[in-house]
Coordinates of C-alpha atoms in Angstrom, one line a residue:
Chain A
M1 CA 173.7 107.5 48.9
I2 CA 173.6 111.2 49.5
V3 CA 173.1 113.4 46.4
A4 CA 173.4 117.1 46.6
Q5 CA 172.6 119.3 43.6
G6 CA 173.4 123.0 43.4
V7 CA 173.3 123.5 47.1
T8 CA 173.7 127.2 48.0
K9 CA 173.6 129.2 51.2
N10 CA 174.0 133.0 51.5
Y11 CA 174.4 135.0 54.6
G12 CA 173.4 138.5 53.5
T13 CA 175.6 139.2 50.5
S14 CA 178.3 136.6 51.2
C15 CA 177.9 133.2 49.7
V16 CA 178.9 130.5 52.2
V17 CA 178.1 127.5 50.2
D18 CA 178.1 128.1 46.4
G19 CA 176.3 125.6 44.2
V20 CA 177.8 122.4 45.6
S21 CA 176.8 119.3 43.6
L22 CA 178.2 115.9 44.7
T23 CA 177.3 112.4 45.3
L24 CA 178.5 110.7 48.5
P25 CA 178.7 106.9 48.2
A26 CA 176.6 104.7 50.6
G27 CA 178.7 102.8 53.1
G28 CA 182.1 103.5 54.5
I29 CA 183.5 106.7 55.9
T30 CA 183.5 110.0 53.9
S31 CA 185.5 112.9 55.3
I32 CA 184.9 116.5 54.3
I33 CA 188.1 118.6 54.6
G34 CA 189.1 122.1 53.8
P35 CA 190.3 125.3 55.3
N36 CA 188.4 127.4 57.9
G37 CA 185.4 129.1 56.4
A38 CA 185.1 126.7 53.4
G39 CA 181.5 126.0 54.3
K40 CA 182.0 122.4 55.4
S41 CA 179.8 122.7 58.5
T42 CA 177.2 124.7 56.8
F43 CA 177.0 122.1 54.0
L44 CA 176.7 119.3 56.6
S45 CA 173.9 121.3 58.4
M46 CA 172.0 121.6 55.1
I47 CA 172.3 117.9 54.3
S48 CA 170.9 117.2 57.7
R49 CA 168.0 119.8 57.4
L50 CA 169.3 121.8 60.4
M51 CA 169.8 124.7 58.1
S52 CA 167.6 125.7 55.2
M53 CA 169.2 126.1 51.8
D54 CA 168.7 129.0 49.5
M55 CA 169.0 126.9 46.4
G56 CA 169.4 123.3 45.4
T57 CA 168.2 119.9 46.6
V58 CA 169.6 117.2 48.8
T59 CA 168.4 113.6 48.8
V60 CA 169.4 111.0 51.4
A61 CA 168.6 107.4 50.3
G62 CA 166.2 108.9 47.8
L63 CA 164.4 111.1 50.4
D64 CA 164.4 114.9 49.8
V65 CA 165.5 116.3 53.1
T66 CA 163.5 119.5 52.8
K67 CA 160.2 117.7 51.9
T68 CA 160.3 114.4 53.8
P69 CA 158.7 114.6 57.3
S70 CA 161.3 115.1 60.0
D71 CA 160.4 112.0 61.9
V72 CA 160.8 109.8 58.9
L73 CA 164.2 111.3 58.2
A74 CA 165.1 110.8 61.9
R75 CA 165.0 107.1 61.3
R76 CA 167.3 107.3 58.3
L77 CA 169.8 110.1 59.1
S78 CA 171.3 111.3 62.3
I79 CA 173.5 114.4 62.8
L80 CA 175.8 115.3 65.7
R81 CA 177.0 118.9 65.9
Q82 CA 180.0 120.1 67.8
D83 CA 178.1 122.6 70.0
N84 CA 175.7 120.6 72.2
H85 CA 174.7 123.1 74.7
M86 CA 171.6 122.2 76.6
T87 CA 169.9 123.1 79.8
A88 CA 168.4 119.7 80.6
R89 CA 170.2 117.8 83.3
L90 CA 170.5 114.3 82.1
T91 CA 172.4 111.1 82.9
V92 CA 174.3 109.3 80.1
R93 CA 171.5 106.7 80.0
D94 CA 168.8 109.3 79.7
L95 CA 170.7 110.9 76.8
V96 CA 171.2 107.7 75.0
S97 CA 167.5 106.8 75.5
F98 CA 166.6 109.9 73.4
G99 CA 168.1 108.0 70.5
R100 CA 165.0 105.9 70.5
Y101 CA 162.6 108.8 70.4
P102 CA 162.1 108.6 66.6
Y103 CA 160.8 105.1 67.0
S104 CA 158.9 105.1 70.3
K105 CA 158.1 108.8 71.0
G106 CA 159.3 108.5 74.6
R107 CA 157.6 105.2 75.5
L108 CA 160.4 102.8 75.5
T109 CA 159.8 99.2 74.5
L110 CA 161.9 96.2 75.5
E111 CA 163.6 96.3 72.1
D112 CA 164.5 100.0 72.7
K113 CA 166.0 99.1 76.1
Q114 CA 168.1 96.5 74.4
Q115 CA 169.3 99.0 71.8
I116 CA 170.1 101.5 74.5
D117 CA 172.2 98.9 76.4
D118 CA 173.9 97.9 73.2
A119 CA 174.9 101.5 72.4
I120 CA 176.1 102.1 75.9
G121 CA 178.2 99.0 75.7
Y122 CA 179.5 99.8 72.2
L123 CA 181.0 103.0 73.6
N124 CA 182.2 101.5 76.9
L125 CA 180.0 103.8 78.9
G126 CA 178.7 101.1 81.1
E127 CA 180.3 102.4 84.3
L128 CA 179.3 106.0 83.5
S129 CA 175.7 105.3 82.5
D130 CA 174.2 106.7 85.7
R131 CA 176.4 109.7 85.9
F132 CA 175.1 113.2 84.9
L133 CA 176.5 114.7 81.8
D134 CA 177.8 117.8 83.6
E135 CA 179.9 115.5 85.8
L136 CA 181.8 114.1 82.8
S137 CA 184.9 115.2 80.9
G138 CA 184.7 116.6 77.4
G139 CA 185.7 113.3 75.8
Q140 CA 183.3 111.3 77.9
R141 CA 180.4 113.6 77.0
Q142 CA 181.4 113.3 73.3
R143 CA 181.2 109.6 73.6
A144 CA 177.8 109.8 75.3
F145 CA 176.5 111.9 72.4
V146 CA 177.9 109.4 69.8
A147 CA 176.2 106.6 71.8
M148 CA 172.9 108.5 71.4
V149 CA 173.4 108.8 67.7
L150 CA 174.3 105.1 67.3
C151 CA 171.2 104.3 69.4
Q152 CA 169.2 106.2 66.8
D153 CA 170.2 103.4 64.5
T154 CA 170.2 105.3 61.3
D155 CA 171.9 104.2 58.0
Y156 CA 173.5 107.6 57.7
V157 CA 175.5 109.2 60.5
L158 CA 176.7 112.7 60.0
L159 CA 179.2 114.2 62.5
D160 CA 180.5 117.8 62.5
E161 CA 184.1 117.8 63.8
P162 CA 183.8 114.9 66.2
L163 CA 187.4 115.0 67.2
N164 CA 187.3 118.6 68.6
N165 CA 188.4 118.7 72.2
L166 CA 189.6 115.1 72.1
D167 CA 193.1 114.1 73.0
M168 CA 195.1 111.8 70.8
K169 CA 193.9 108.6 72.5
H170 CA 190.3 109.5 72.5
A171 CA 190.4 110.9 68.9
M172 CA 191.9 107.6 67.8
G173 CA 189.3 105.7 69.8
M174 CA 186.5 107.7 68.2
M175 CA 187.8 107.1 64.7
K176 CA 188.2 103.4 65.3
L177 CA 184.7 103.3 66.7
L178 CA 183.3 105.0 63.6
R179 CA 185.3 102.6 61.4
R180 CA 183.8 99.7 63.3
A181 CA 180.3 101.2 62.9
A182 CA 180.9 101.5 59.2
N183 CA 182.3 98.0 58.8
E184 CA 180.2 95.9 61.3
L185 CA 176.9 97.8 61.2
G186 CA 177.1 98.9 57.6
K187 CA 176.6 102.6 58.4
T188 CA 177.4 105.4 56.0
V189 CA 179.5 107.9 58.1
V190 CA 180.1 111.4 56.9
L191 CA 182.3 113.7 59.0
V192 CA 183.9 117.1 58.9
L193 CA 187.5 116.7 59.9
H194 CA 190.3 119.2 60.3
D195 CA 193.2 116.8 60.8
I196 CA 194.0 115.5 57.3
N197 CA 196.1 112.6 58.7
F198 CA 193.0 111.3 60.5
A199 CA 191.1 111.7 57.3
S200 CA 193.8 109.8 55.4
W201 CA 194.1 107.0 57.9
Y202 CA 190.4 106.3 58.5
S203 CA 188.3 107.4 55.5
D204 CA 187.4 105.7 52.3
Y205 CA 186.4 108.8 50.4
I206 CA 187.4 112.4 50.9
V207 CA 185.6 115.6 49.8
A208 CA 187.5 118.9 49.8
M209 CA 185.8 122.2 50.0
K210 CA 187.3 125.7 49.6
N211 CA 185.6 129.1 49.6
G212 CA 182.1 127.5 49.6
K213 CA 182.8 125.5 46.5
L214 CA 183.6 121.8 46.0
A215 CA 187.4 121.8 45.4
N216 CA 188.1 118.2 44.8
Q217 CA 186.9 114.7 45.7
G218 CA 188.0 111.2 45.4
P219 CA 189.1 108.0 47.2
A220 CA 191.4 108.8 50.2
A221 CA 194.5 107.4 48.5
E222 CA 194.1 109.8 45.6
M223 CA 193.2 112.9 47.6
I224 CA 196.2 112.6 50.0
D225 CA 198.6 113.9 47.4
P226 CA 201.0 116.8 47.8
K227 CA 199.6 118.6 44.7
V228 CA 196.0 118.2 45.6
L229 CA 196.4 119.2 49.2
S230 CA 198.6 122.2 48.5
E231 CA 195.9 123.5 46.2
I232 CA 193.2 123.1 48.8
Y233 CA 195.1 124.7 51.7
D234 CA 197.2 127.2 49.8
M235 CA 200.4 125.9 51.5
E236 CA 203.1 123.4 50.9
I237 CA 202.2 120.0 52.1
K238 CA 204.5 117.0 51.8
V239 CA 203.1 113.5 51.8
H240 CA 205.2 110.5 53.0
E241 CA 204.3 106.9 52.9
I242 CA 204.9 105.4 56.4
G243 CA 203.9 101.7 57.0
G244 CA 201.6 101.7 54.0
Q245 CA 199.7 104.8 55.1
R246 CA 200.0 108.3 53.6
I247 CA 201.0 110.9 56.2
S248 CA 201.0 114.6 55.4
L249 CA 203.7 116.8 56.9
Y250 CA 203.0 120.5 56.9
Y251 CA 204.8 121.9 60.0
E252 CA 207.7 123.7 58.4
Chain B
M1 CA 156.5 102.3 64.2
Q2 CA 154.2 102.3 67.2
P3 CA 155.4 100.6 70.4
D4 CA 153.5 97.5 71.3
P5 CA 151.7 98.3 74.5
A6 CA 152.3 94.8 75.9
T7 CA 156.1 95.4 75.8
T8 CA 156.0 99.0 76.9
V9 CA 158.1 99.4 80.0
P10 CA 158.5 102.5 82.2
V11 CA 161.3 104.8 81.3
P12 CA 164.4 103.8 83.3
A13 CA 165.3 106.4 85.9
P14 CA 168.4 105.0 87.5
S15 CA 169.8 108.5 87.9
V16 CA 167.4 109.5 90.7
R17 CA 168.4 108.8 94.3
R18 CA 165.9 106.9 96.1
I19 CA 164.3 108.0 99.4
G20 CA 162.8 105.0 101.1
K21 CA 160.8 103.1 98.4
L22 CA 160.2 106.2 96.3
S23 CA 162.4 107.8 93.7
R24 CA 163.5 111.4 94.5
P25 CA 161.1 113.1 92.0
A26 CA 158.1 111.0 93.2
F27 CA 159.0 111.9 96.8
V28 CA 159.3 115.6 96.0
L29 CA 156.0 115.5 94.2
L30 CA 154.3 113.8 97.1
V31 CA 155.6 116.3 99.6
L32 CA 154.6 119.2 97.4
G33 CA 151.2 117.7 96.8
A34 CA 150.6 117.4 100.6
L35 CA 151.8 121.0 101.2
A36 CA 149.5 122.3 98.4
L37 CA 146.6 120.3 100.0
I38 CA 147.3 121.8 103.4
S39 CA 147.5 125.3 102.0
I40 CA 144.2 124.8 100.2
I41 CA 142.4 123.5 103.4
C42 CA 143.8 126.3 105.5
F43 CA 142.9 128.9 102.9
M44 CA 139.3 127.6 102.8
T45 CA 138.7 127.2 106.5
L46 CA 141.0 129.4 108.7
G47 CA 139.3 132.4 110.3
A48 CA 135.9 131.7 108.8
K49 CA 133.2 133.7 110.4
G50 CA 129.5 133.3 109.6
S51 CA 127.7 130.8 107.4
W52 CA 129.8 128.2 105.5
S53 CA 127.4 128.4 102.6
F54 CA 128.7 131.9 102.0
V55 CA 132.3 131.4 103.0
L56 CA 133.0 128.4 100.9
P57 CA 131.8 129.6 97.5
F58 CA 133.3 133.1 98.2
R59 CA 136.7 131.7 99.0
G60 CA 136.3 128.9 96.5
R61 CA 136.2 131.5 93.7
K62 CA 139.4 133.1 95.0
L63 CA 141.0 129.8 95.4
L64 CA 140.1 128.8 91.8
A65 CA 141.6 132.1 90.6
L66 CA 144.8 131.7 92.5
G67 CA 145.0 128.1 91.3
L68 CA 144.6 129.2 87.7
V69 CA 147.3 131.8 88.1
A70 CA 149.7 129.4 89.7
Y71 CA 149.0 126.9 86.9
S72 CA 149.3 129.4 84.1
V73 CA 152.5 131.0 85.4
A74 CA 154.2 127.7 86.2
V75 CA 153.4 125.9 83.0
S76 CA 154.0 128.9 80.7
T77 CA 157.4 129.6 82.3
V78 CA 158.6 125.9 82.2
L79 CA 157.5 125.5 78.6
F80 CA 159.0 128.9 77.5
Q81 CA 162.3 127.9 79.1
T82 CA 162.2 124.6 77.4
V83 CA 161.5 126.1 74.0
T84 CA 164.2 128.8 74.3
N85 CA 166.6 126.4 75.9
N86 CA 167.5 128.6 78.9
R87 CA 166.8 128.8 82.6
I88 CA 166.9 132.5 83.1
L89 CA 164.4 134.0 80.7
T90 CA 160.7 133.8 81.4
P91 CA 157.7 135.1 79.4
S92 CA 157.4 138.0 81.9
I93 CA 161.1 139.0 81.7
M94 CA 160.7 138.9 77.9
G95 CA 157.8 141.4 78.2
F96 CA 154.8 139.1 77.4
D97 CA 152.8 140.5 80.2
A98 CA 153.8 144.1 79.4
L99 CA 152.3 143.4 76.0
Y100 CA 149.0 142.3 77.6
V101 CA 148.9 145.6 79.6
L102 CA 149.6 147.5 76.4
I103 CA 146.7 145.8 74.7
Q104 CA 144.3 146.6 77.5
T105 CA 145.5 150.2 77.7
A106 CA 145.1 150.6 73.9
I107 CA 141.5 149.3 74.1
V108 CA 140.6 151.9 76.8
F109 CA 142.5 154.6 74.9
F110 CA 141.0 154.0 71.5
L111 CA 137.5 152.8 72.5
G112 CA 137.1 154.7 75.7
I113 CA 136.4 153.6 79.2
G114 CA 132.9 152.8 78.2
A115 CA 134.2 149.9 76.3
L116 CA 135.3 148.2 79.5
G117 CA 131.9 148.6 81.0
T118 CA 129.6 147.8 78.2
L119 CA 131.3 144.8 76.7
N120 CA 130.7 141.4 78.2
P121 CA 133.9 140.9 80.3
Q122 CA 134.2 137.3 79.2
A123 CA 133.9 138.2 75.5
Q124 CA 136.3 141.1 75.9
F125 CA 138.8 138.9 77.7
A126 CA 138.6 136.3 74.9
A127 CA 139.2 139.0 72.3
E128 CA 142.2 140.3 74.3
V129 CA 143.7 136.9 74.4
L130 CA 143.3 136.6 70.6
V131 CA 145.0 139.9 70.0
M132 CA 147.7 138.9 72.5
V133 CA 148.4 135.7 70.6
A134 CA 148.5 137.4 67.3
F135 CA 150.9 140.1 68.5
S136 CA 153.2 137.9 70.4
G137 CA 153.2 135.5 67.5
L138 CA 154.5 138.3 65.2
L139 CA 156.9 139.7 67.7
F140 CA 158.5 136.7 69.2
Q141 CA 158.5 134.0 66.5
W142 CA 161.3 135.5 64.5
L143 CA 163.3 135.5 67.7
F144 CA 163.0 131.8 68.4
L145 CA 162.4 130.2 65.0
G146 CA 165.4 131.0 62.9
E147 CA 168.9 129.8 63.5
E148 CA 170.0 129.8 67.0
R149 CA 170.6 133.1 68.6
S150 CA 172.6 134.0 71.6
L151 CA 170.9 134.2 74.9
H152 CA 172.3 137.6 75.6
L153 CA 170.7 139.0 72.5
L154 CA 167.4 137.6 73.6
V155 CA 167.7 139.1 77.1
L156 CA 168.5 142.5 75.6
V157 CA 165.7 142.3 73.0
G158 CA 163.2 141.2 75.7
I159 CA 164.2 144.0 78.0
V160 CA 163.9 146.5 75.2
F161 CA 160.5 145.2 74.1
G162 CA 159.3 145.2 77.7
I163 CA 160.4 148.9 78.2
L164 CA 158.8 149.8 74.8
F165 CA 155.5 148.2 75.8
R166 CA 155.5 149.7 79.3
S167 CA 156.4 153.2 77.9
L168 CA 153.7 153.0 75.3
S169 CA 151.2 152.0 77.9
Q170 CA 152.3 154.7 80.2
F171 CA 152.2 157.3 77.5
M172 CA 148.6 156.4 76.6
Q173 CA 147.7 156.3 80.3
R174 CA 148.9 159.9 80.7
L175 CA 146.6 161.0 78.0
L176 CA 143.6 159.3 79.5
D177 CA 141.1 161.1 81.6
P178 CA 141.7 160.5 85.4
N179 CA 138.6 158.3 85.8
A180 CA 139.5 156.0 83.0
F181 CA 143.1 155.9 84.3
N182 CA 141.9 155.0 87.7
V183 CA 139.8 152.1 86.5
L184 CA 142.6 150.8 84.3
Q185 CA 145.4 151.1 86.8
D186 CA 143.4 149.1 89.3
S187 CA 143.8 146.0 87.1
F188 CA 147.5 146.5 86.5
F189 CA 148.6 146.4 90.1
A190 CA 149.5 142.8 90.9
S191 CA 147.4 141.8 93.8
F192 CA 146.5 138.3 95.0
A193 CA 144.0 139.6 97.6
T194 CA 141.7 141.2 95.1
V195 CA 141.7 138.8 92.2
D196 CA 139.3 139.5 89.4
T197 CA 136.8 136.7 89.7
S198 CA 134.5 137.9 86.9
L199 CA 136.7 136.1 84.3
L200 CA 136.8 132.8 86.1
V201 CA 134.6 130.9 83.6
A202 CA 136.4 132.2 80.5
A203 CA 139.8 131.7 82.1
S204 CA 139.0 128.1 83.2
V205 CA 137.8 127.2 79.7
I206 CA 140.8 128.7 78.1
V207 CA 143.3 127.0 80.5
G208 CA 141.5 123.7 80.0
A209 CA 141.8 124.0 76.2
V210 CA 145.5 124.9 76.5
T211 CA 146.0 121.9 78.7
I212 CA 144.5 119.5 76.2
V213 CA 146.7 120.8 73.4
G214 CA 149.7 120.8 75.8
I215 CA 149.2 117.2 76.9
R216 CA 149.1 116.1 73.3
L217 CA 152.6 117.6 72.8
M218 CA 153.9 116.2 76.1
H219 CA 156.3 113.8 74.5
T220 CA 158.1 116.5 72.6
Y221 CA 159.1 118.7 75.7
D222 CA 162.0 116.5 76.9
V223 CA 163.4 116.3 73.3
L224 CA 163.0 120.1 72.8
S225 CA 165.1 120.7 76.0
L226 CA 168.0 119.1 74.2
G227 CA 168.2 122.1 72.0
R228 CA 167.2 122.9 68.5
S229 CA 169.6 120.8 66.5
Q230 CA 169.1 117.7 68.6
A231 CA 165.3 118.1 68.5
I232 CA 165.4 118.3 64.7
N233 CA 167.8 115.4 64.5
L234 CA 165.4 113.3 66.6
G235 CA 162.5 114.1 64.2
V236 CA 160.5 116.8 66.0
D237 CA 158.7 119.0 63.6
Y238 CA 160.5 121.9 65.2
K239 CA 158.9 125.0 63.6
R240 CA 155.4 123.8 64.0
T241 CA 155.9 122.5 67.6
V242 CA 157.6 125.7 68.8
V243 CA 154.9 127.9 67.2
I244 CA 152.2 125.9 69.0
I245 CA 154.0 126.0 72.3
L246 CA 154.7 129.7 72.1
T247 CA 151.0 130.3 71.4
L248 CA 150.1 128.3 74.4
V249 CA 152.5 130.3 76.5
S250 CA 151.0 133.6 75.3
V251 CA 147.5 132.5 76.1
L252 CA 148.6 131.4 79.6
V253 CA 150.3 134.7 80.2
A254 CA 147.2 136.6 79.2
V255 CA 145.1 134.5 81.6
S256 CA 147.4 135.1 84.6
T257 CA 147.9 138.8 83.8
A258 CA 144.1 139.3 83.4
L259 CA 143.4 137.7 86.7
V260 CA 146.0 139.3 89.0
G261 CA 148.1 141.7 86.9
P262 CA 151.7 141.4 85.8
I263 CA 154.1 139.5 88.0
T264 CA 157.7 139.4 86.8
F265 CA 159.6 136.9 88.8
F266 CA 157.0 134.4 90.1
G267 CA 157.4 132.1 87.2
L268 CA 161.2 132.1 87.5
L269 CA 160.9 131.3 91.2
V270 CA 158.7 128.2 90.8
A271 CA 160.5 126.9 87.7
S272 CA 163.9 127.2 89.2
L273 CA 162.8 125.7 92.5
A274 CA 161.1 122.8 90.7
H275 CA 164.3 122.0 88.7
S276 CA 166.6 122.1 91.7
L277 CA 164.3 120.2 94.1
L278 CA 163.7 117.4 91.5
G279 CA 167.3 117.1 90.2
T280 CA 165.9 115.9 86.9
S281 CA 164.7 117.8 83.8
R282 CA 161.9 115.4 82.8
H283 CA 158.8 117.4 82.2
K284 CA 156.5 114.8 83.6
Y285 CA 157.9 115.7 87.0
V286 CA 158.9 119.3 86.4
L287 CA 155.5 120.6 85.2
P288 CA 153.5 119.2 88.1
A289 CA 156.1 120.2 90.6
A290 CA 156.2 123.8 89.3
V291 CA 152.4 124.0 89.5
L292 CA 152.3 122.6 93.0
L293 CA 155.0 125.0 94.1
G294 CA 153.0 127.8 92.6
I295 CA 149.9 126.8 94.5
V296 CA 151.9 126.5 97.8
C297 CA 153.4 130.0 97.2
L298 CA 150.2 131.7 96.2
V299 CA 147.5 129.9 98.3
G300 CA 149.7 129.2 101.3
G301 CA 151.4 132.6 101.2
Q302 CA 148.1 134.4 100.9
T303 CA 146.7 132.4 103.8
V304 CA 149.7 133.1 106.0
L305 CA 149.6 136.8 105.2
E306 CA 145.9 137.3 105.5
R307 CA 145.2 135.1 108.6
L308 CA 148.5 135.3 110.6
F309 CA 149.7 138.8 109.8
A310 CA 146.6 140.5 108.5
F311 CA 148.5 142.0 105.6
D312 CA 146.7 142.4 102.4
T313 CA 148.7 143.2 99.3
A314 CA 152.2 142.3 100.5
L315 CA 152.3 138.8 98.9
S316 CA 153.1 140.0 95.4
I317 CA 156.0 142.1 96.9
I318 CA 157.4 139.1 98.8
I319 CA 157.1 136.8 95.8
E320 CA 158.7 139.3 93.5
F321 CA 161.5 139.9 96.0
L322 CA 162.3 136.2 96.3
G323 CA 162.0 135.7 92.6
G324 CA 164.3 138.7 91.9
V325 CA 166.9 137.2 94.3
V326 CA 166.7 133.9 92.3
F327 CA 167.1 135.8 89.1
I328 CA 170.2 137.6 90.3
F329 CA 171.6 134.3 91.6
L330 CA 171.0 132.6 88.3
V331 CA 172.6 135.4 86.3
L332 CA 175.7 135.5 88.6
R333 CA 176.1 131.7 88.6
R334 CA 176.0 131.8 84.8
A335 CA 178.6 134.6 84.7
A336 CA 180.8 132.6 87.1
R337 CA 181.0 129.6 84.7

């Protein structure tokens, strides 16, 4: 369970995240949606201690993220951001191996090797495992980073816009994979999403933010509602039920 | 959870192409090690006239000084680039060595040239290193510790700081009396032929201490090269680790600047060469390769110039020229992307 209380972040005089208090359930997939500049990514960065908060507290599985030693948290919580610029030249396997760093500090055990192989297999990266990251397409790189995060084997997995730069097929593949990770491995997955239809289809719980504040939250079925969505995005959004799934239409 | 030593296996390195029975990094290290050894032997023996009991200790001191410089510059550059997550900036380009020059100038300016003569050079050196660490700590920590900043901002800030330090030093030097200026200037002109051997003991001790701290942090370097957010995600105590590493870098820059004077592009040259020769970013290969390259460049280059061409101070110019070419190449390649 992730509990945020009064989380606030200011940049100069502008308040990016303004006193957000919420409880994210353990297990399943939770999506954070909202318009640009709503503070979704900043909020996720604060939950995952990448960014300091000006006020408030966040606990993940009872651990206060600002007080718990970083290496302890690294075994409970992992975060993948969109921008993964790095200078190191690594193969896919090298990158995935870093997922074991919180446990073995660079000296891989046989168990670590098994976990690395499992993570590579889970994302179907077997054939690419010896290729360098700079030789891969954007989608393949994205999968390699997700493999690293899964290899980290944390109960909580946080992803900031994991579908950016992915085509339809890979976006769907990514969401199915996260669904499997939640169902089969019992992970708690929290992600920032822009596409509300992906959020509708794959999440259990949806949190909406707007202007740095918590706008609404609830089970996916309740949140994908014309009135709720129109309020969040300030535009008319129609919701149709197609094959038992709620699909939003907002192109007109 | 500590790994059980019995089940510890070597890190897999399937990425590296194999040459014969050796992996590529191991092969490169072996070749560089051999080249460094040849350079050292040639440096010690070529053109020796007179008694060996004089030649060997005399050249040995110079060799130790050059070795310390190669080691300090190579290690400080590689670690600085790891911490700042870039391959273009080096401590010298960011003005670290200009800061050291400024500190030395300020000492002469405020305490007088007598201060340089009367103080024990080793104690004075240690004090300068301390001041250097404190100042660079204040100046550069805010640059690298906060949220991520753009590389371009860092380059600009570095250049501006470098110019500021150099201008301040020059201003003070203008006001000095000519004798003091003369003594001071001597130590600021990068020269590998006339290394300052009076500081060897202090420099060796300091470099040794830095190495001990550095080795204890060895496992964090590869993780830090993934960038700030990945390093935090993987549980590195980012702030503390980066502060320690930047401190080590400042100390090493102080050592090399004190021994031979400021050299801007040497670190960039050896770090870039090490990365491209090895084809991997793992620090257990990159750090020794950069040090060996530094030794080959300095000791080998000095031998060739002194013994074959009878030039004296040209090595710093050649190294700076090559390093400058590498710098322009890196900047252009980055712009092309």
